[in-house]
Tab-separated table of C-alpha atoms and ligand atoms in Angstrom:
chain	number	residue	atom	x	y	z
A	1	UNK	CA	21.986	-5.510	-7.714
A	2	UNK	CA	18.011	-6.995	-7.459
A	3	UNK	CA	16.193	-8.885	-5.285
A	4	UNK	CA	18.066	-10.504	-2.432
A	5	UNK	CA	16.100	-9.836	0.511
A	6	UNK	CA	12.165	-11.369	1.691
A	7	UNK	CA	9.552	-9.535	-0.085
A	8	UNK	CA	7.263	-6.614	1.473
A	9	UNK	CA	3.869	-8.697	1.703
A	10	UNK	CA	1.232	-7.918	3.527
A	11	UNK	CA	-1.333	-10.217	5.528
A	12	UNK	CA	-3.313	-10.226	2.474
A	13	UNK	CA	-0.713	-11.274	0.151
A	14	UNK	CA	-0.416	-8.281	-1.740
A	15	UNK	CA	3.388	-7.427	-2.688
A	16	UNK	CA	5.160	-3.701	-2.447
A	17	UNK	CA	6.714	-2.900	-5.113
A	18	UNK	CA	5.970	0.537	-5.638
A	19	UNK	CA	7.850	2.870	-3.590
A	20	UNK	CA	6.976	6.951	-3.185
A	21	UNK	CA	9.898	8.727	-2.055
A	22	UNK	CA	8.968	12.268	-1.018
A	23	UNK	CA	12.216	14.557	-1.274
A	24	UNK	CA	10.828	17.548	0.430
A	25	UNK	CA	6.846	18.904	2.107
A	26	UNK	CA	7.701	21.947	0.410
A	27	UNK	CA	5.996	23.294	-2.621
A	28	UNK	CA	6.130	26.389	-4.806
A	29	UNK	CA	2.544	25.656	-5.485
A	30	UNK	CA	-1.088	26.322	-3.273
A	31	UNK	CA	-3.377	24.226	-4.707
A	32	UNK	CA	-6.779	24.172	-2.909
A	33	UNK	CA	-6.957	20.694	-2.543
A	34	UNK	CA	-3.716	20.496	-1.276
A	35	UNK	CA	-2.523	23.367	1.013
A	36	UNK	CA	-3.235	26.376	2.129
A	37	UNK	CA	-2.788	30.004	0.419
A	38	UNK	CA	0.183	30.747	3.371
A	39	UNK	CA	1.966	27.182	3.106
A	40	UNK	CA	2.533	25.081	6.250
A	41	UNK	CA	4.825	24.432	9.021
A	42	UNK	CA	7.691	23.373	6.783
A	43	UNK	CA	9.909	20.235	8.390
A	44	UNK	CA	13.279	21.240	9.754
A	45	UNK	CA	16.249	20.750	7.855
A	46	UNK	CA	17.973	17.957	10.059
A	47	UNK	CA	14.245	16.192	10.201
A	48	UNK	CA	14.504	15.947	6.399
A	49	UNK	CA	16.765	12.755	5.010
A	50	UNK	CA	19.946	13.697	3.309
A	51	UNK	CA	20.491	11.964	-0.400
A	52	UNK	CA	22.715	8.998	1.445
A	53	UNK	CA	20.023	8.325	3.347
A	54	UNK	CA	17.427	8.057	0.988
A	55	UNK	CA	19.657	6.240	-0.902
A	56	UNK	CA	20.855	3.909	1.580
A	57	UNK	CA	17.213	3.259	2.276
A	58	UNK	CA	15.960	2.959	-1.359
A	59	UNK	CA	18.604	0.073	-1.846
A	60	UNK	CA	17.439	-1.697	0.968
A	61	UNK	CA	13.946	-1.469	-0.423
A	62	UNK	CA	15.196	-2.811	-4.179
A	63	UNK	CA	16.789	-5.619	-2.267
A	64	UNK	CA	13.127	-6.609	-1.020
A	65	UNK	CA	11.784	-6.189	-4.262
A	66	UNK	CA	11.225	-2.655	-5.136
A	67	UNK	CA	11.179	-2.179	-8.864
A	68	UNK	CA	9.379	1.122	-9.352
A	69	UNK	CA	10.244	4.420	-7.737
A	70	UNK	CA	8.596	8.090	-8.211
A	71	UNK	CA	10.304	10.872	-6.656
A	72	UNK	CA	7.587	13.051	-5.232
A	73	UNK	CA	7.277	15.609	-2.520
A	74	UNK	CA	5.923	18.573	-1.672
A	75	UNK	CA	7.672	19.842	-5.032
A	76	UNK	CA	10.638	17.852	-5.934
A	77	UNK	CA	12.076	19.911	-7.919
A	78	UNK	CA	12.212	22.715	-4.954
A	79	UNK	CA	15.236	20.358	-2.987
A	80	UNK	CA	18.251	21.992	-4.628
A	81	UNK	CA	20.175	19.602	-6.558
A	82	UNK	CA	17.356	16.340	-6.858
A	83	UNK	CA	18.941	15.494	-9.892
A	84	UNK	CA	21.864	14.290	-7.898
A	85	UNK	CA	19.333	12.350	-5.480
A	86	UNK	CA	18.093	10.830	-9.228
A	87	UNK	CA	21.488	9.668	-10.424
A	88	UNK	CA	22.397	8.108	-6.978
A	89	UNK	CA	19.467	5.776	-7.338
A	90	UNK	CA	19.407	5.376	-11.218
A	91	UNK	CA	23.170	3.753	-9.641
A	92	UNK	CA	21.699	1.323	-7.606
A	93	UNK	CA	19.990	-0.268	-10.604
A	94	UNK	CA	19.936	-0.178	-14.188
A	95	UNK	CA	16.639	-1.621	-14.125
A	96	UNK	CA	14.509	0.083	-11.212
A	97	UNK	CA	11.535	2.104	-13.611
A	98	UNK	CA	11.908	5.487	-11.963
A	99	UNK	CA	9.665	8.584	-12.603
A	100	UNK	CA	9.337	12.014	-10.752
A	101	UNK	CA	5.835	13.634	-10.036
A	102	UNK	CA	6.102	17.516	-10.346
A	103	UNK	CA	4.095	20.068	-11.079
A	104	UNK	CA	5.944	21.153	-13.639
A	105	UNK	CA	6.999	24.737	-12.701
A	106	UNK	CA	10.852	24.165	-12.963
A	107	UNK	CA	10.802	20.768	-15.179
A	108	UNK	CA	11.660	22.572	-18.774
A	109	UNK	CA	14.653	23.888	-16.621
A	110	UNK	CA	15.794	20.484	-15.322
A	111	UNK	CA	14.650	18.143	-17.597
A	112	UNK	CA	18.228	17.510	-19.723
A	113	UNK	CA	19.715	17.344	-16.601
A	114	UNK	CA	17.209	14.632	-15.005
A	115	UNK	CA	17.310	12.510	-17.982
A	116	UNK	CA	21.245	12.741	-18.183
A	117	UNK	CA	20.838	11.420	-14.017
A	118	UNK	CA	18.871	8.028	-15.423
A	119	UNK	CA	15.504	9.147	-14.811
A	120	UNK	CA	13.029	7.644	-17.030
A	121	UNK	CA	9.839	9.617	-17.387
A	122	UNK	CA	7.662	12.506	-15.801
A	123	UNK	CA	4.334	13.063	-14.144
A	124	UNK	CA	3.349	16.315	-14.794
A	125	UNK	CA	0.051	17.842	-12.292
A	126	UNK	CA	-1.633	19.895	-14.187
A	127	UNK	CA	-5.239	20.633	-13.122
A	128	UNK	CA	-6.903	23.505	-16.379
A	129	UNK	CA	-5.481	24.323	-19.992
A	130	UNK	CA	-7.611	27.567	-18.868
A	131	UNK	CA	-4.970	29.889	-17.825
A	132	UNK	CA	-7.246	31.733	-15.579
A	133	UNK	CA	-8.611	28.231	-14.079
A	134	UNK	CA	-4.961	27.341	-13.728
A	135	UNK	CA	-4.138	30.125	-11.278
A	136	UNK	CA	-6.889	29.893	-9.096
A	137	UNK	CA	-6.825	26.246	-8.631
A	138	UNK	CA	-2.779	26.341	-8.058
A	139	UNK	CA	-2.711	29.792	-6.985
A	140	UNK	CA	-0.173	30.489	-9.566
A	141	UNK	CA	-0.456	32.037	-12.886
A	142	UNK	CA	2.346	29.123	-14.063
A	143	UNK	CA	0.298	27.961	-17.383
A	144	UNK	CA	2.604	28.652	-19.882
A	145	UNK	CA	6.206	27.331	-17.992
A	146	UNK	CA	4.047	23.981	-17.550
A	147	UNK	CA	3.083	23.198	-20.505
A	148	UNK	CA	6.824	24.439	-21.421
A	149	UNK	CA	7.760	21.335	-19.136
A	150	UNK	CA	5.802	18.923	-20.790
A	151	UNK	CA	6.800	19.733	-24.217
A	152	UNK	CA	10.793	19.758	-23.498
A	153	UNK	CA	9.684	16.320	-21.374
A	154	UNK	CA	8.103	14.738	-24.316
A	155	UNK	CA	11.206	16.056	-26.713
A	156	UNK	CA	13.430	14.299	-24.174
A	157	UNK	CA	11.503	11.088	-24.629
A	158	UNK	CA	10.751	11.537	-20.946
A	159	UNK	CA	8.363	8.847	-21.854
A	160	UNK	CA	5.045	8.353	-22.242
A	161	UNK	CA	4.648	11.760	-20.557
A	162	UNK	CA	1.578	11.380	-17.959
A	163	UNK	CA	-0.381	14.213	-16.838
A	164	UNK	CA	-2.499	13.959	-13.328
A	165	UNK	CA	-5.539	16.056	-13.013
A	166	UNK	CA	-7.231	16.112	-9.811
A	167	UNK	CA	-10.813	16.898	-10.712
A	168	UNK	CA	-12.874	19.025	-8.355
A	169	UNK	CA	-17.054	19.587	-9.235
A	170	UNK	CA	-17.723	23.117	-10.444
A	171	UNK	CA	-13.965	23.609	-11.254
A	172	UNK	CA	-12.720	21.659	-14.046
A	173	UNK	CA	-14.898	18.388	-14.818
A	174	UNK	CA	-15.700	20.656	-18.039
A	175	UNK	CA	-12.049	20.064	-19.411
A	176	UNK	CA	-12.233	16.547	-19.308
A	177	UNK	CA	-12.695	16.916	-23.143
A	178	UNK	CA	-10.182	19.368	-23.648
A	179	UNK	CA	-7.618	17.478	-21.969
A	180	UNK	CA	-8.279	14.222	-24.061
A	181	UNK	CA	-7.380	16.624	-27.080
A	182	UNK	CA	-4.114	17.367	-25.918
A	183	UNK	CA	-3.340	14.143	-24.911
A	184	UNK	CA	-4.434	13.278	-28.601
A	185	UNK	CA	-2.313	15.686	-30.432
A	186	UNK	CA	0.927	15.243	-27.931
A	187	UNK	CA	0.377	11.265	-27.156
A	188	UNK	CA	0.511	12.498	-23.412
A	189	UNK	CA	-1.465	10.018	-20.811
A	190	UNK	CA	-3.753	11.759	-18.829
A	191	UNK	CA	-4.968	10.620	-15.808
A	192	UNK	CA	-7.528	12.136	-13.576
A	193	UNK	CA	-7.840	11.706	-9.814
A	194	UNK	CA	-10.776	11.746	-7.643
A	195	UNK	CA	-10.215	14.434	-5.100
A	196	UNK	CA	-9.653	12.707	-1.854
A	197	UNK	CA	-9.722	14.139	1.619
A	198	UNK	CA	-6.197	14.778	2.164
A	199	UNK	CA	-5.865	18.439	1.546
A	200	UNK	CA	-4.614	20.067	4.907
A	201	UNK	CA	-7.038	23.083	4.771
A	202	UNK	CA	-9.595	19.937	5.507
A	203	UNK	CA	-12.217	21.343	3.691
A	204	UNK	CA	-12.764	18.226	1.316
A	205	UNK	CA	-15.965	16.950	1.178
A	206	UNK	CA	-17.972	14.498	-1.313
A	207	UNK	CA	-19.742	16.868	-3.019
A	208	UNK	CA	-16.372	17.842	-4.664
A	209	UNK	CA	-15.374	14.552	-5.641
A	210	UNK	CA	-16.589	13.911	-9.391
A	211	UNK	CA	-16.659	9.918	-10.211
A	212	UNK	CA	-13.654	8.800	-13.029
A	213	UNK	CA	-16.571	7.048	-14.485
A	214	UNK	CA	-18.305	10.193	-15.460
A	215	UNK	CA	-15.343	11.733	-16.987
A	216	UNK	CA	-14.803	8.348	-19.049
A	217	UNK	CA	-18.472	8.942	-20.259
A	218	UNK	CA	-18.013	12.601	-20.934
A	219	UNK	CA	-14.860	12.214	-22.779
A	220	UNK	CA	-16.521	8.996	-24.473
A	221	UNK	CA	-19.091	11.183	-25.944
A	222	UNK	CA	-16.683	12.634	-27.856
A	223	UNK	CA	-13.832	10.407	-28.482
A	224	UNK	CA	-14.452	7.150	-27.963
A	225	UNK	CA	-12.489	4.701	-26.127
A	226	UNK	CA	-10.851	1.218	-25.707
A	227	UNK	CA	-9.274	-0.316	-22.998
A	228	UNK	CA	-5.863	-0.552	-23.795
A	229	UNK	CA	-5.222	-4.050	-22.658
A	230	UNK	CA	-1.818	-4.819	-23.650
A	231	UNK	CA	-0.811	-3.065	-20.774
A	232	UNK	CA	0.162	-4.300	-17.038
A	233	UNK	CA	-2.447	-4.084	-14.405
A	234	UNK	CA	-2.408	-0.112	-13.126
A	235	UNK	CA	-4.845	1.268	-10.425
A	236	UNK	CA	-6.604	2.215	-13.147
A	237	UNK	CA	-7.087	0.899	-16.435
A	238	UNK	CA	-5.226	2.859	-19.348
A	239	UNK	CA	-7.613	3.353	-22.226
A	240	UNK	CA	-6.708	4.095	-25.588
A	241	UNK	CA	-8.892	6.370	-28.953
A	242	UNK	CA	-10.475	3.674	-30.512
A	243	UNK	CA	-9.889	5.846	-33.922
A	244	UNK	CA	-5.721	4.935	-33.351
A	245	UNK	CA	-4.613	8.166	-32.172
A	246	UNK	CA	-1.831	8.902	-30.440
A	247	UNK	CA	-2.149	9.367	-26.324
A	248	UNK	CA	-4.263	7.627	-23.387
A	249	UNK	CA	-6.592	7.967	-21.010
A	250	UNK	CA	-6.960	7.103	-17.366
A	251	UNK	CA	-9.183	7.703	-14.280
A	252	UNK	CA	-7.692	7.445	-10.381
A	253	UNK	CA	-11.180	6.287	-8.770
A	254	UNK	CA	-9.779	6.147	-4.958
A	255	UNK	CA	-12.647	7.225	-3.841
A	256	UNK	CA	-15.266	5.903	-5.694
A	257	UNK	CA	-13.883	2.262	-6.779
A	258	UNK	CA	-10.836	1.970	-4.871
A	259	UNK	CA	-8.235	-0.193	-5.526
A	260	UNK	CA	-6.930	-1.430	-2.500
A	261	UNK	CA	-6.985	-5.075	-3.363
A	262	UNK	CA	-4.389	-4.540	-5.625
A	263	UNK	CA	-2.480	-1.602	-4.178
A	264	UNK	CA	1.214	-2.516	-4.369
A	265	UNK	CA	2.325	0.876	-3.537
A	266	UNK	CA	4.601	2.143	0.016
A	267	UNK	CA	5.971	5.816	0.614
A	268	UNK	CA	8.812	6.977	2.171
A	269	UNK	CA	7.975	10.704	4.010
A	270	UNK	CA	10.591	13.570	3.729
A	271	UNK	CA	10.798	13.115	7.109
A	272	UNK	CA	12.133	9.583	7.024
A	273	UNK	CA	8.948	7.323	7.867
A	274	UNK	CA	7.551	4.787	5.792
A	275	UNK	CA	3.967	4.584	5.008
A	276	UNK	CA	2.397	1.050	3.965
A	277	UNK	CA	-1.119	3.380	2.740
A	278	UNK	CA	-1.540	6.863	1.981
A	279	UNK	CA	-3.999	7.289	4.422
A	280	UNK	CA	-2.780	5.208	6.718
A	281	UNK	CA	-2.515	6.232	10.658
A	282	UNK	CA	0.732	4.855	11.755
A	283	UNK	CA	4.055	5.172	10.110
A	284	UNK	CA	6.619	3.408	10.931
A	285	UNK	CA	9.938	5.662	11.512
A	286	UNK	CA	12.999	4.421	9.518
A	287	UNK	CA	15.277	7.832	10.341
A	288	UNK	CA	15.536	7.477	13.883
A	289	UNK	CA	17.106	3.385	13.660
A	290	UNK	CA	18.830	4.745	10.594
A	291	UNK	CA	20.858	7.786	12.416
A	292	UNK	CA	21.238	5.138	15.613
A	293	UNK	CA	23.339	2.979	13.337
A	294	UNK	CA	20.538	0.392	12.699
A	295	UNK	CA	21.863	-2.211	10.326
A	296	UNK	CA	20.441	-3.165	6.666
A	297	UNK	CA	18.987	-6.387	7.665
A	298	UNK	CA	17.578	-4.383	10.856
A	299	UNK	CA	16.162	-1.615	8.483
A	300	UNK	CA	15.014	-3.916	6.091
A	301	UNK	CA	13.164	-6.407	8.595
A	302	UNK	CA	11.665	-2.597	9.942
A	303	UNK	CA	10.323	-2.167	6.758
A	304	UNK	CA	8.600	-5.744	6.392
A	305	UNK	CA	6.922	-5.525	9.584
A	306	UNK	CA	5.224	-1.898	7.931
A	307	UNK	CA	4.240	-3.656	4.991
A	308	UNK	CA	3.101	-6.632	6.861
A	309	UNK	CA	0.058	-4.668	8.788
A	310	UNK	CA	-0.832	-2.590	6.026
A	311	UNK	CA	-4.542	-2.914	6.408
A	312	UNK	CA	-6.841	-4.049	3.600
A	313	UNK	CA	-8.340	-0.517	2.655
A	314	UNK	CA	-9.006	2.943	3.098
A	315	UNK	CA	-12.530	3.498	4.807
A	316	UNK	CA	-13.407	6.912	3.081
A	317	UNK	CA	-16.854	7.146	2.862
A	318	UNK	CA	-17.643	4.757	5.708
A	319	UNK	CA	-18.558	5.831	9.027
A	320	UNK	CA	-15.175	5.201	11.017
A	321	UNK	CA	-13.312	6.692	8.296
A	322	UNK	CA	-10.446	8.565	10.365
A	323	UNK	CA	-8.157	11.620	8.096
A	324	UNK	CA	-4.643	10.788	8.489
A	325	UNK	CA	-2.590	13.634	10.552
A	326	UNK	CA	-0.803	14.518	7.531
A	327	UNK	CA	-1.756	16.003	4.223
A	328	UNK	CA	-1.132	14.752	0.860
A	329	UNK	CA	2.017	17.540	0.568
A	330	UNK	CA	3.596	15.995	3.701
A	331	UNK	CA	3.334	12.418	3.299
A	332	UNK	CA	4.053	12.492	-0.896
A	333	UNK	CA	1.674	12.608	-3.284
B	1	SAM	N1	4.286	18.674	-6.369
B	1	SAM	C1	4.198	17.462	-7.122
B	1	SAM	C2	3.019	17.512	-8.055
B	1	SAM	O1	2.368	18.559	-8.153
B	1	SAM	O2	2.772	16.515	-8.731
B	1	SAM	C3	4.180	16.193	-6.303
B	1	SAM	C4	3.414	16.162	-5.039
B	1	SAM	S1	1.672	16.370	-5.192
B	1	SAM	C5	1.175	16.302	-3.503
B	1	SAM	C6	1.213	14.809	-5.892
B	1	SAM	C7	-0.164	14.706	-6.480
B	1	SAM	O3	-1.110	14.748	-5.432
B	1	SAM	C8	-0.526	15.803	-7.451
B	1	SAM	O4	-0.985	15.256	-8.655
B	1	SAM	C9	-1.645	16.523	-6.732
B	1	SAM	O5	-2.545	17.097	-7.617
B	1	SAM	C10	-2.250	15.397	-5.922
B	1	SAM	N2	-3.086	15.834	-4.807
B	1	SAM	C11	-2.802	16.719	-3.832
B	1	SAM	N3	-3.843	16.855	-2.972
B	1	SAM	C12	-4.823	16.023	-3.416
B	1	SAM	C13	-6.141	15.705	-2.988
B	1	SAM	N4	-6.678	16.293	-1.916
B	1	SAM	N5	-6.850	14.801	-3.701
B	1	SAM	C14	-6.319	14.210	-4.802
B	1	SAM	N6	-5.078	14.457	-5.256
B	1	SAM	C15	-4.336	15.365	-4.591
């Protein structure tokens, strides 16, 4: 199965390819940034998609030229029995490059299994190597089982491993350093992500966002860096130790130097709706045609009309920027 169906482009000719598929808005972490200490208004169960419906949806999507999927959530691994959800997709297509982003609490657990399913790598969020850091910045004293995840990930060859660290001033910028050692002694990517204001608490503000430019220059200072150019075009650019060793870097600027232009990226909510921008203010709802008996061509041409008014950026920073309703755990990080 491939591409057999009109491509998702947008009025400004960029192509989605990327697709976000949130499994659940539950999450067995708090991080600050994220949600709140007493969790939120969880979805009801019949609002949430069942595993033929994602599916059903997903192939749709790879027929209109979908090649790269993450299974996200909320926590992923919280939906009981997502490896299932994996191997039903991995079935759709040999090819598809799919990944899951977790925070890695119950990955060492499921990790055999998810790599028996199909699925090809892991992102792993994982914000300090401090333990005490970890725990208040996730609320959970869950050091030790993550790295535990990693580790059994990397023995997989749930590969390259990547590792997102959302970076937040006065918490962690300090470990940028630390973090570029691990990824040198493991050959894990790490990637950190400007803070953006999509934590439901809504308590972001700019003063917590620390540029992926400074962390390149603090982690520079001690390990210097190439760009790592034989790779495809990613929001960011990968860069590599310039001494050869194992492991890369990365930076997530949204904020500071986004990269809408090239943003090739659409999400598909727990809850069924499909999202052309994370912080995007409409969604456009695939689960209500879908239980009405909606056909593919129907769905599909729904989905092309999302893409096609996806606007050309997010307006953070600017005066008319407007939050989107839902937080990062709800629409799928
Ligand atoms: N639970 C999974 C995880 O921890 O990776 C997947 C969902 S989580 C919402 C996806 C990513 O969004 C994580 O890397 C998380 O750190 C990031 N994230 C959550 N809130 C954020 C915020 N306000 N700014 C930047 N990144 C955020």
């Amino acid at each position: 199965m491939g591409t057999t169906r009109p491509p998702l482009v947008d009025s400004f000719g960029r192509v989605a390819t990327d697709l976000r598929i949130s499994v659940t808005d539950r999450c067995n972490f708090r991080c600050r940034y994220c949600m709140p200490p007493e969790g939120l208004p969880w979805l009801p169960k019949e609002e949430i998609l069942s595993f033929e419906e994602i599916t059903r949806l997903t192939n749709i999507l790879i027929e209109s030229g979908v090649d790269s999927i993450k299974v996200t959530g909320g926590e992923p691994l919280v939906r009981r029995d997502v490896t299932k959800l994996v191997r039903m997709v991995r079935d759709l297509s040999p090819d598809v490059d799919m990944s899951i982003t977790t925070n890695g609490f119950l990955l060492a657990k499921h990790a055999a299994e998810l790599k028996d399913a199909g699925l090809g790598r892991v992102t792993v969020s994982c914000d300090s190597l401090v333990r005490h850091r970890f725990a208040e910045m996730t609320l959970r004293d869950a050091l030790d089982e993550v790295l535990e995840g990693l580790r059994v990930s990397a023995e997989l060859g749930l590969t390259p491993v990547k590792i997102n660290t959302v970076v937040i001033r006065n918490h962690n910028e300090f470990e940028a350093v630390d973090f570029a050692r691990l990824a040198r002694s493991t050959g894990y990517e790490v990637r950190f992500i400007e803070y953006m204001p999509l934590d439901a608490q809504d308590e972001w503000s700019a003063d917590g966002v620390v540029p992926g430019a400074e962390i390149l220059e603090r982690i520079q200072a001690v390990f210097p860096l190439v760009p790592d150019t034989d790779e495809q075009p990613e929001p960011a650019t990968p860069y590599r130790f310039a001494d050869g060793a194992p492991g890369r870097i990365g930076v997530i600027p949204s904020v500071t130097e986004p990269f809408c232009d090239s943003c090739n990226r659409l999400r598909l909510t727990a809850d069924g709706q499909l999202r052309a921008c994370l912080f995007a203010l409409e969604e456009t709802d695939m689960r209500g045609p879908l239980r009405a008996g909606a056909s593919d061509d129907e769905l599909a041409e729904l989905a092309r009309a999302c893409i096609a008014a996806k606007w050309s950026g997010h307006r953070i920073g600017q005066p008319d920027f407007v939050r989107p309703a839902r937080s990062m755990s709800m629409i799928g990080g």
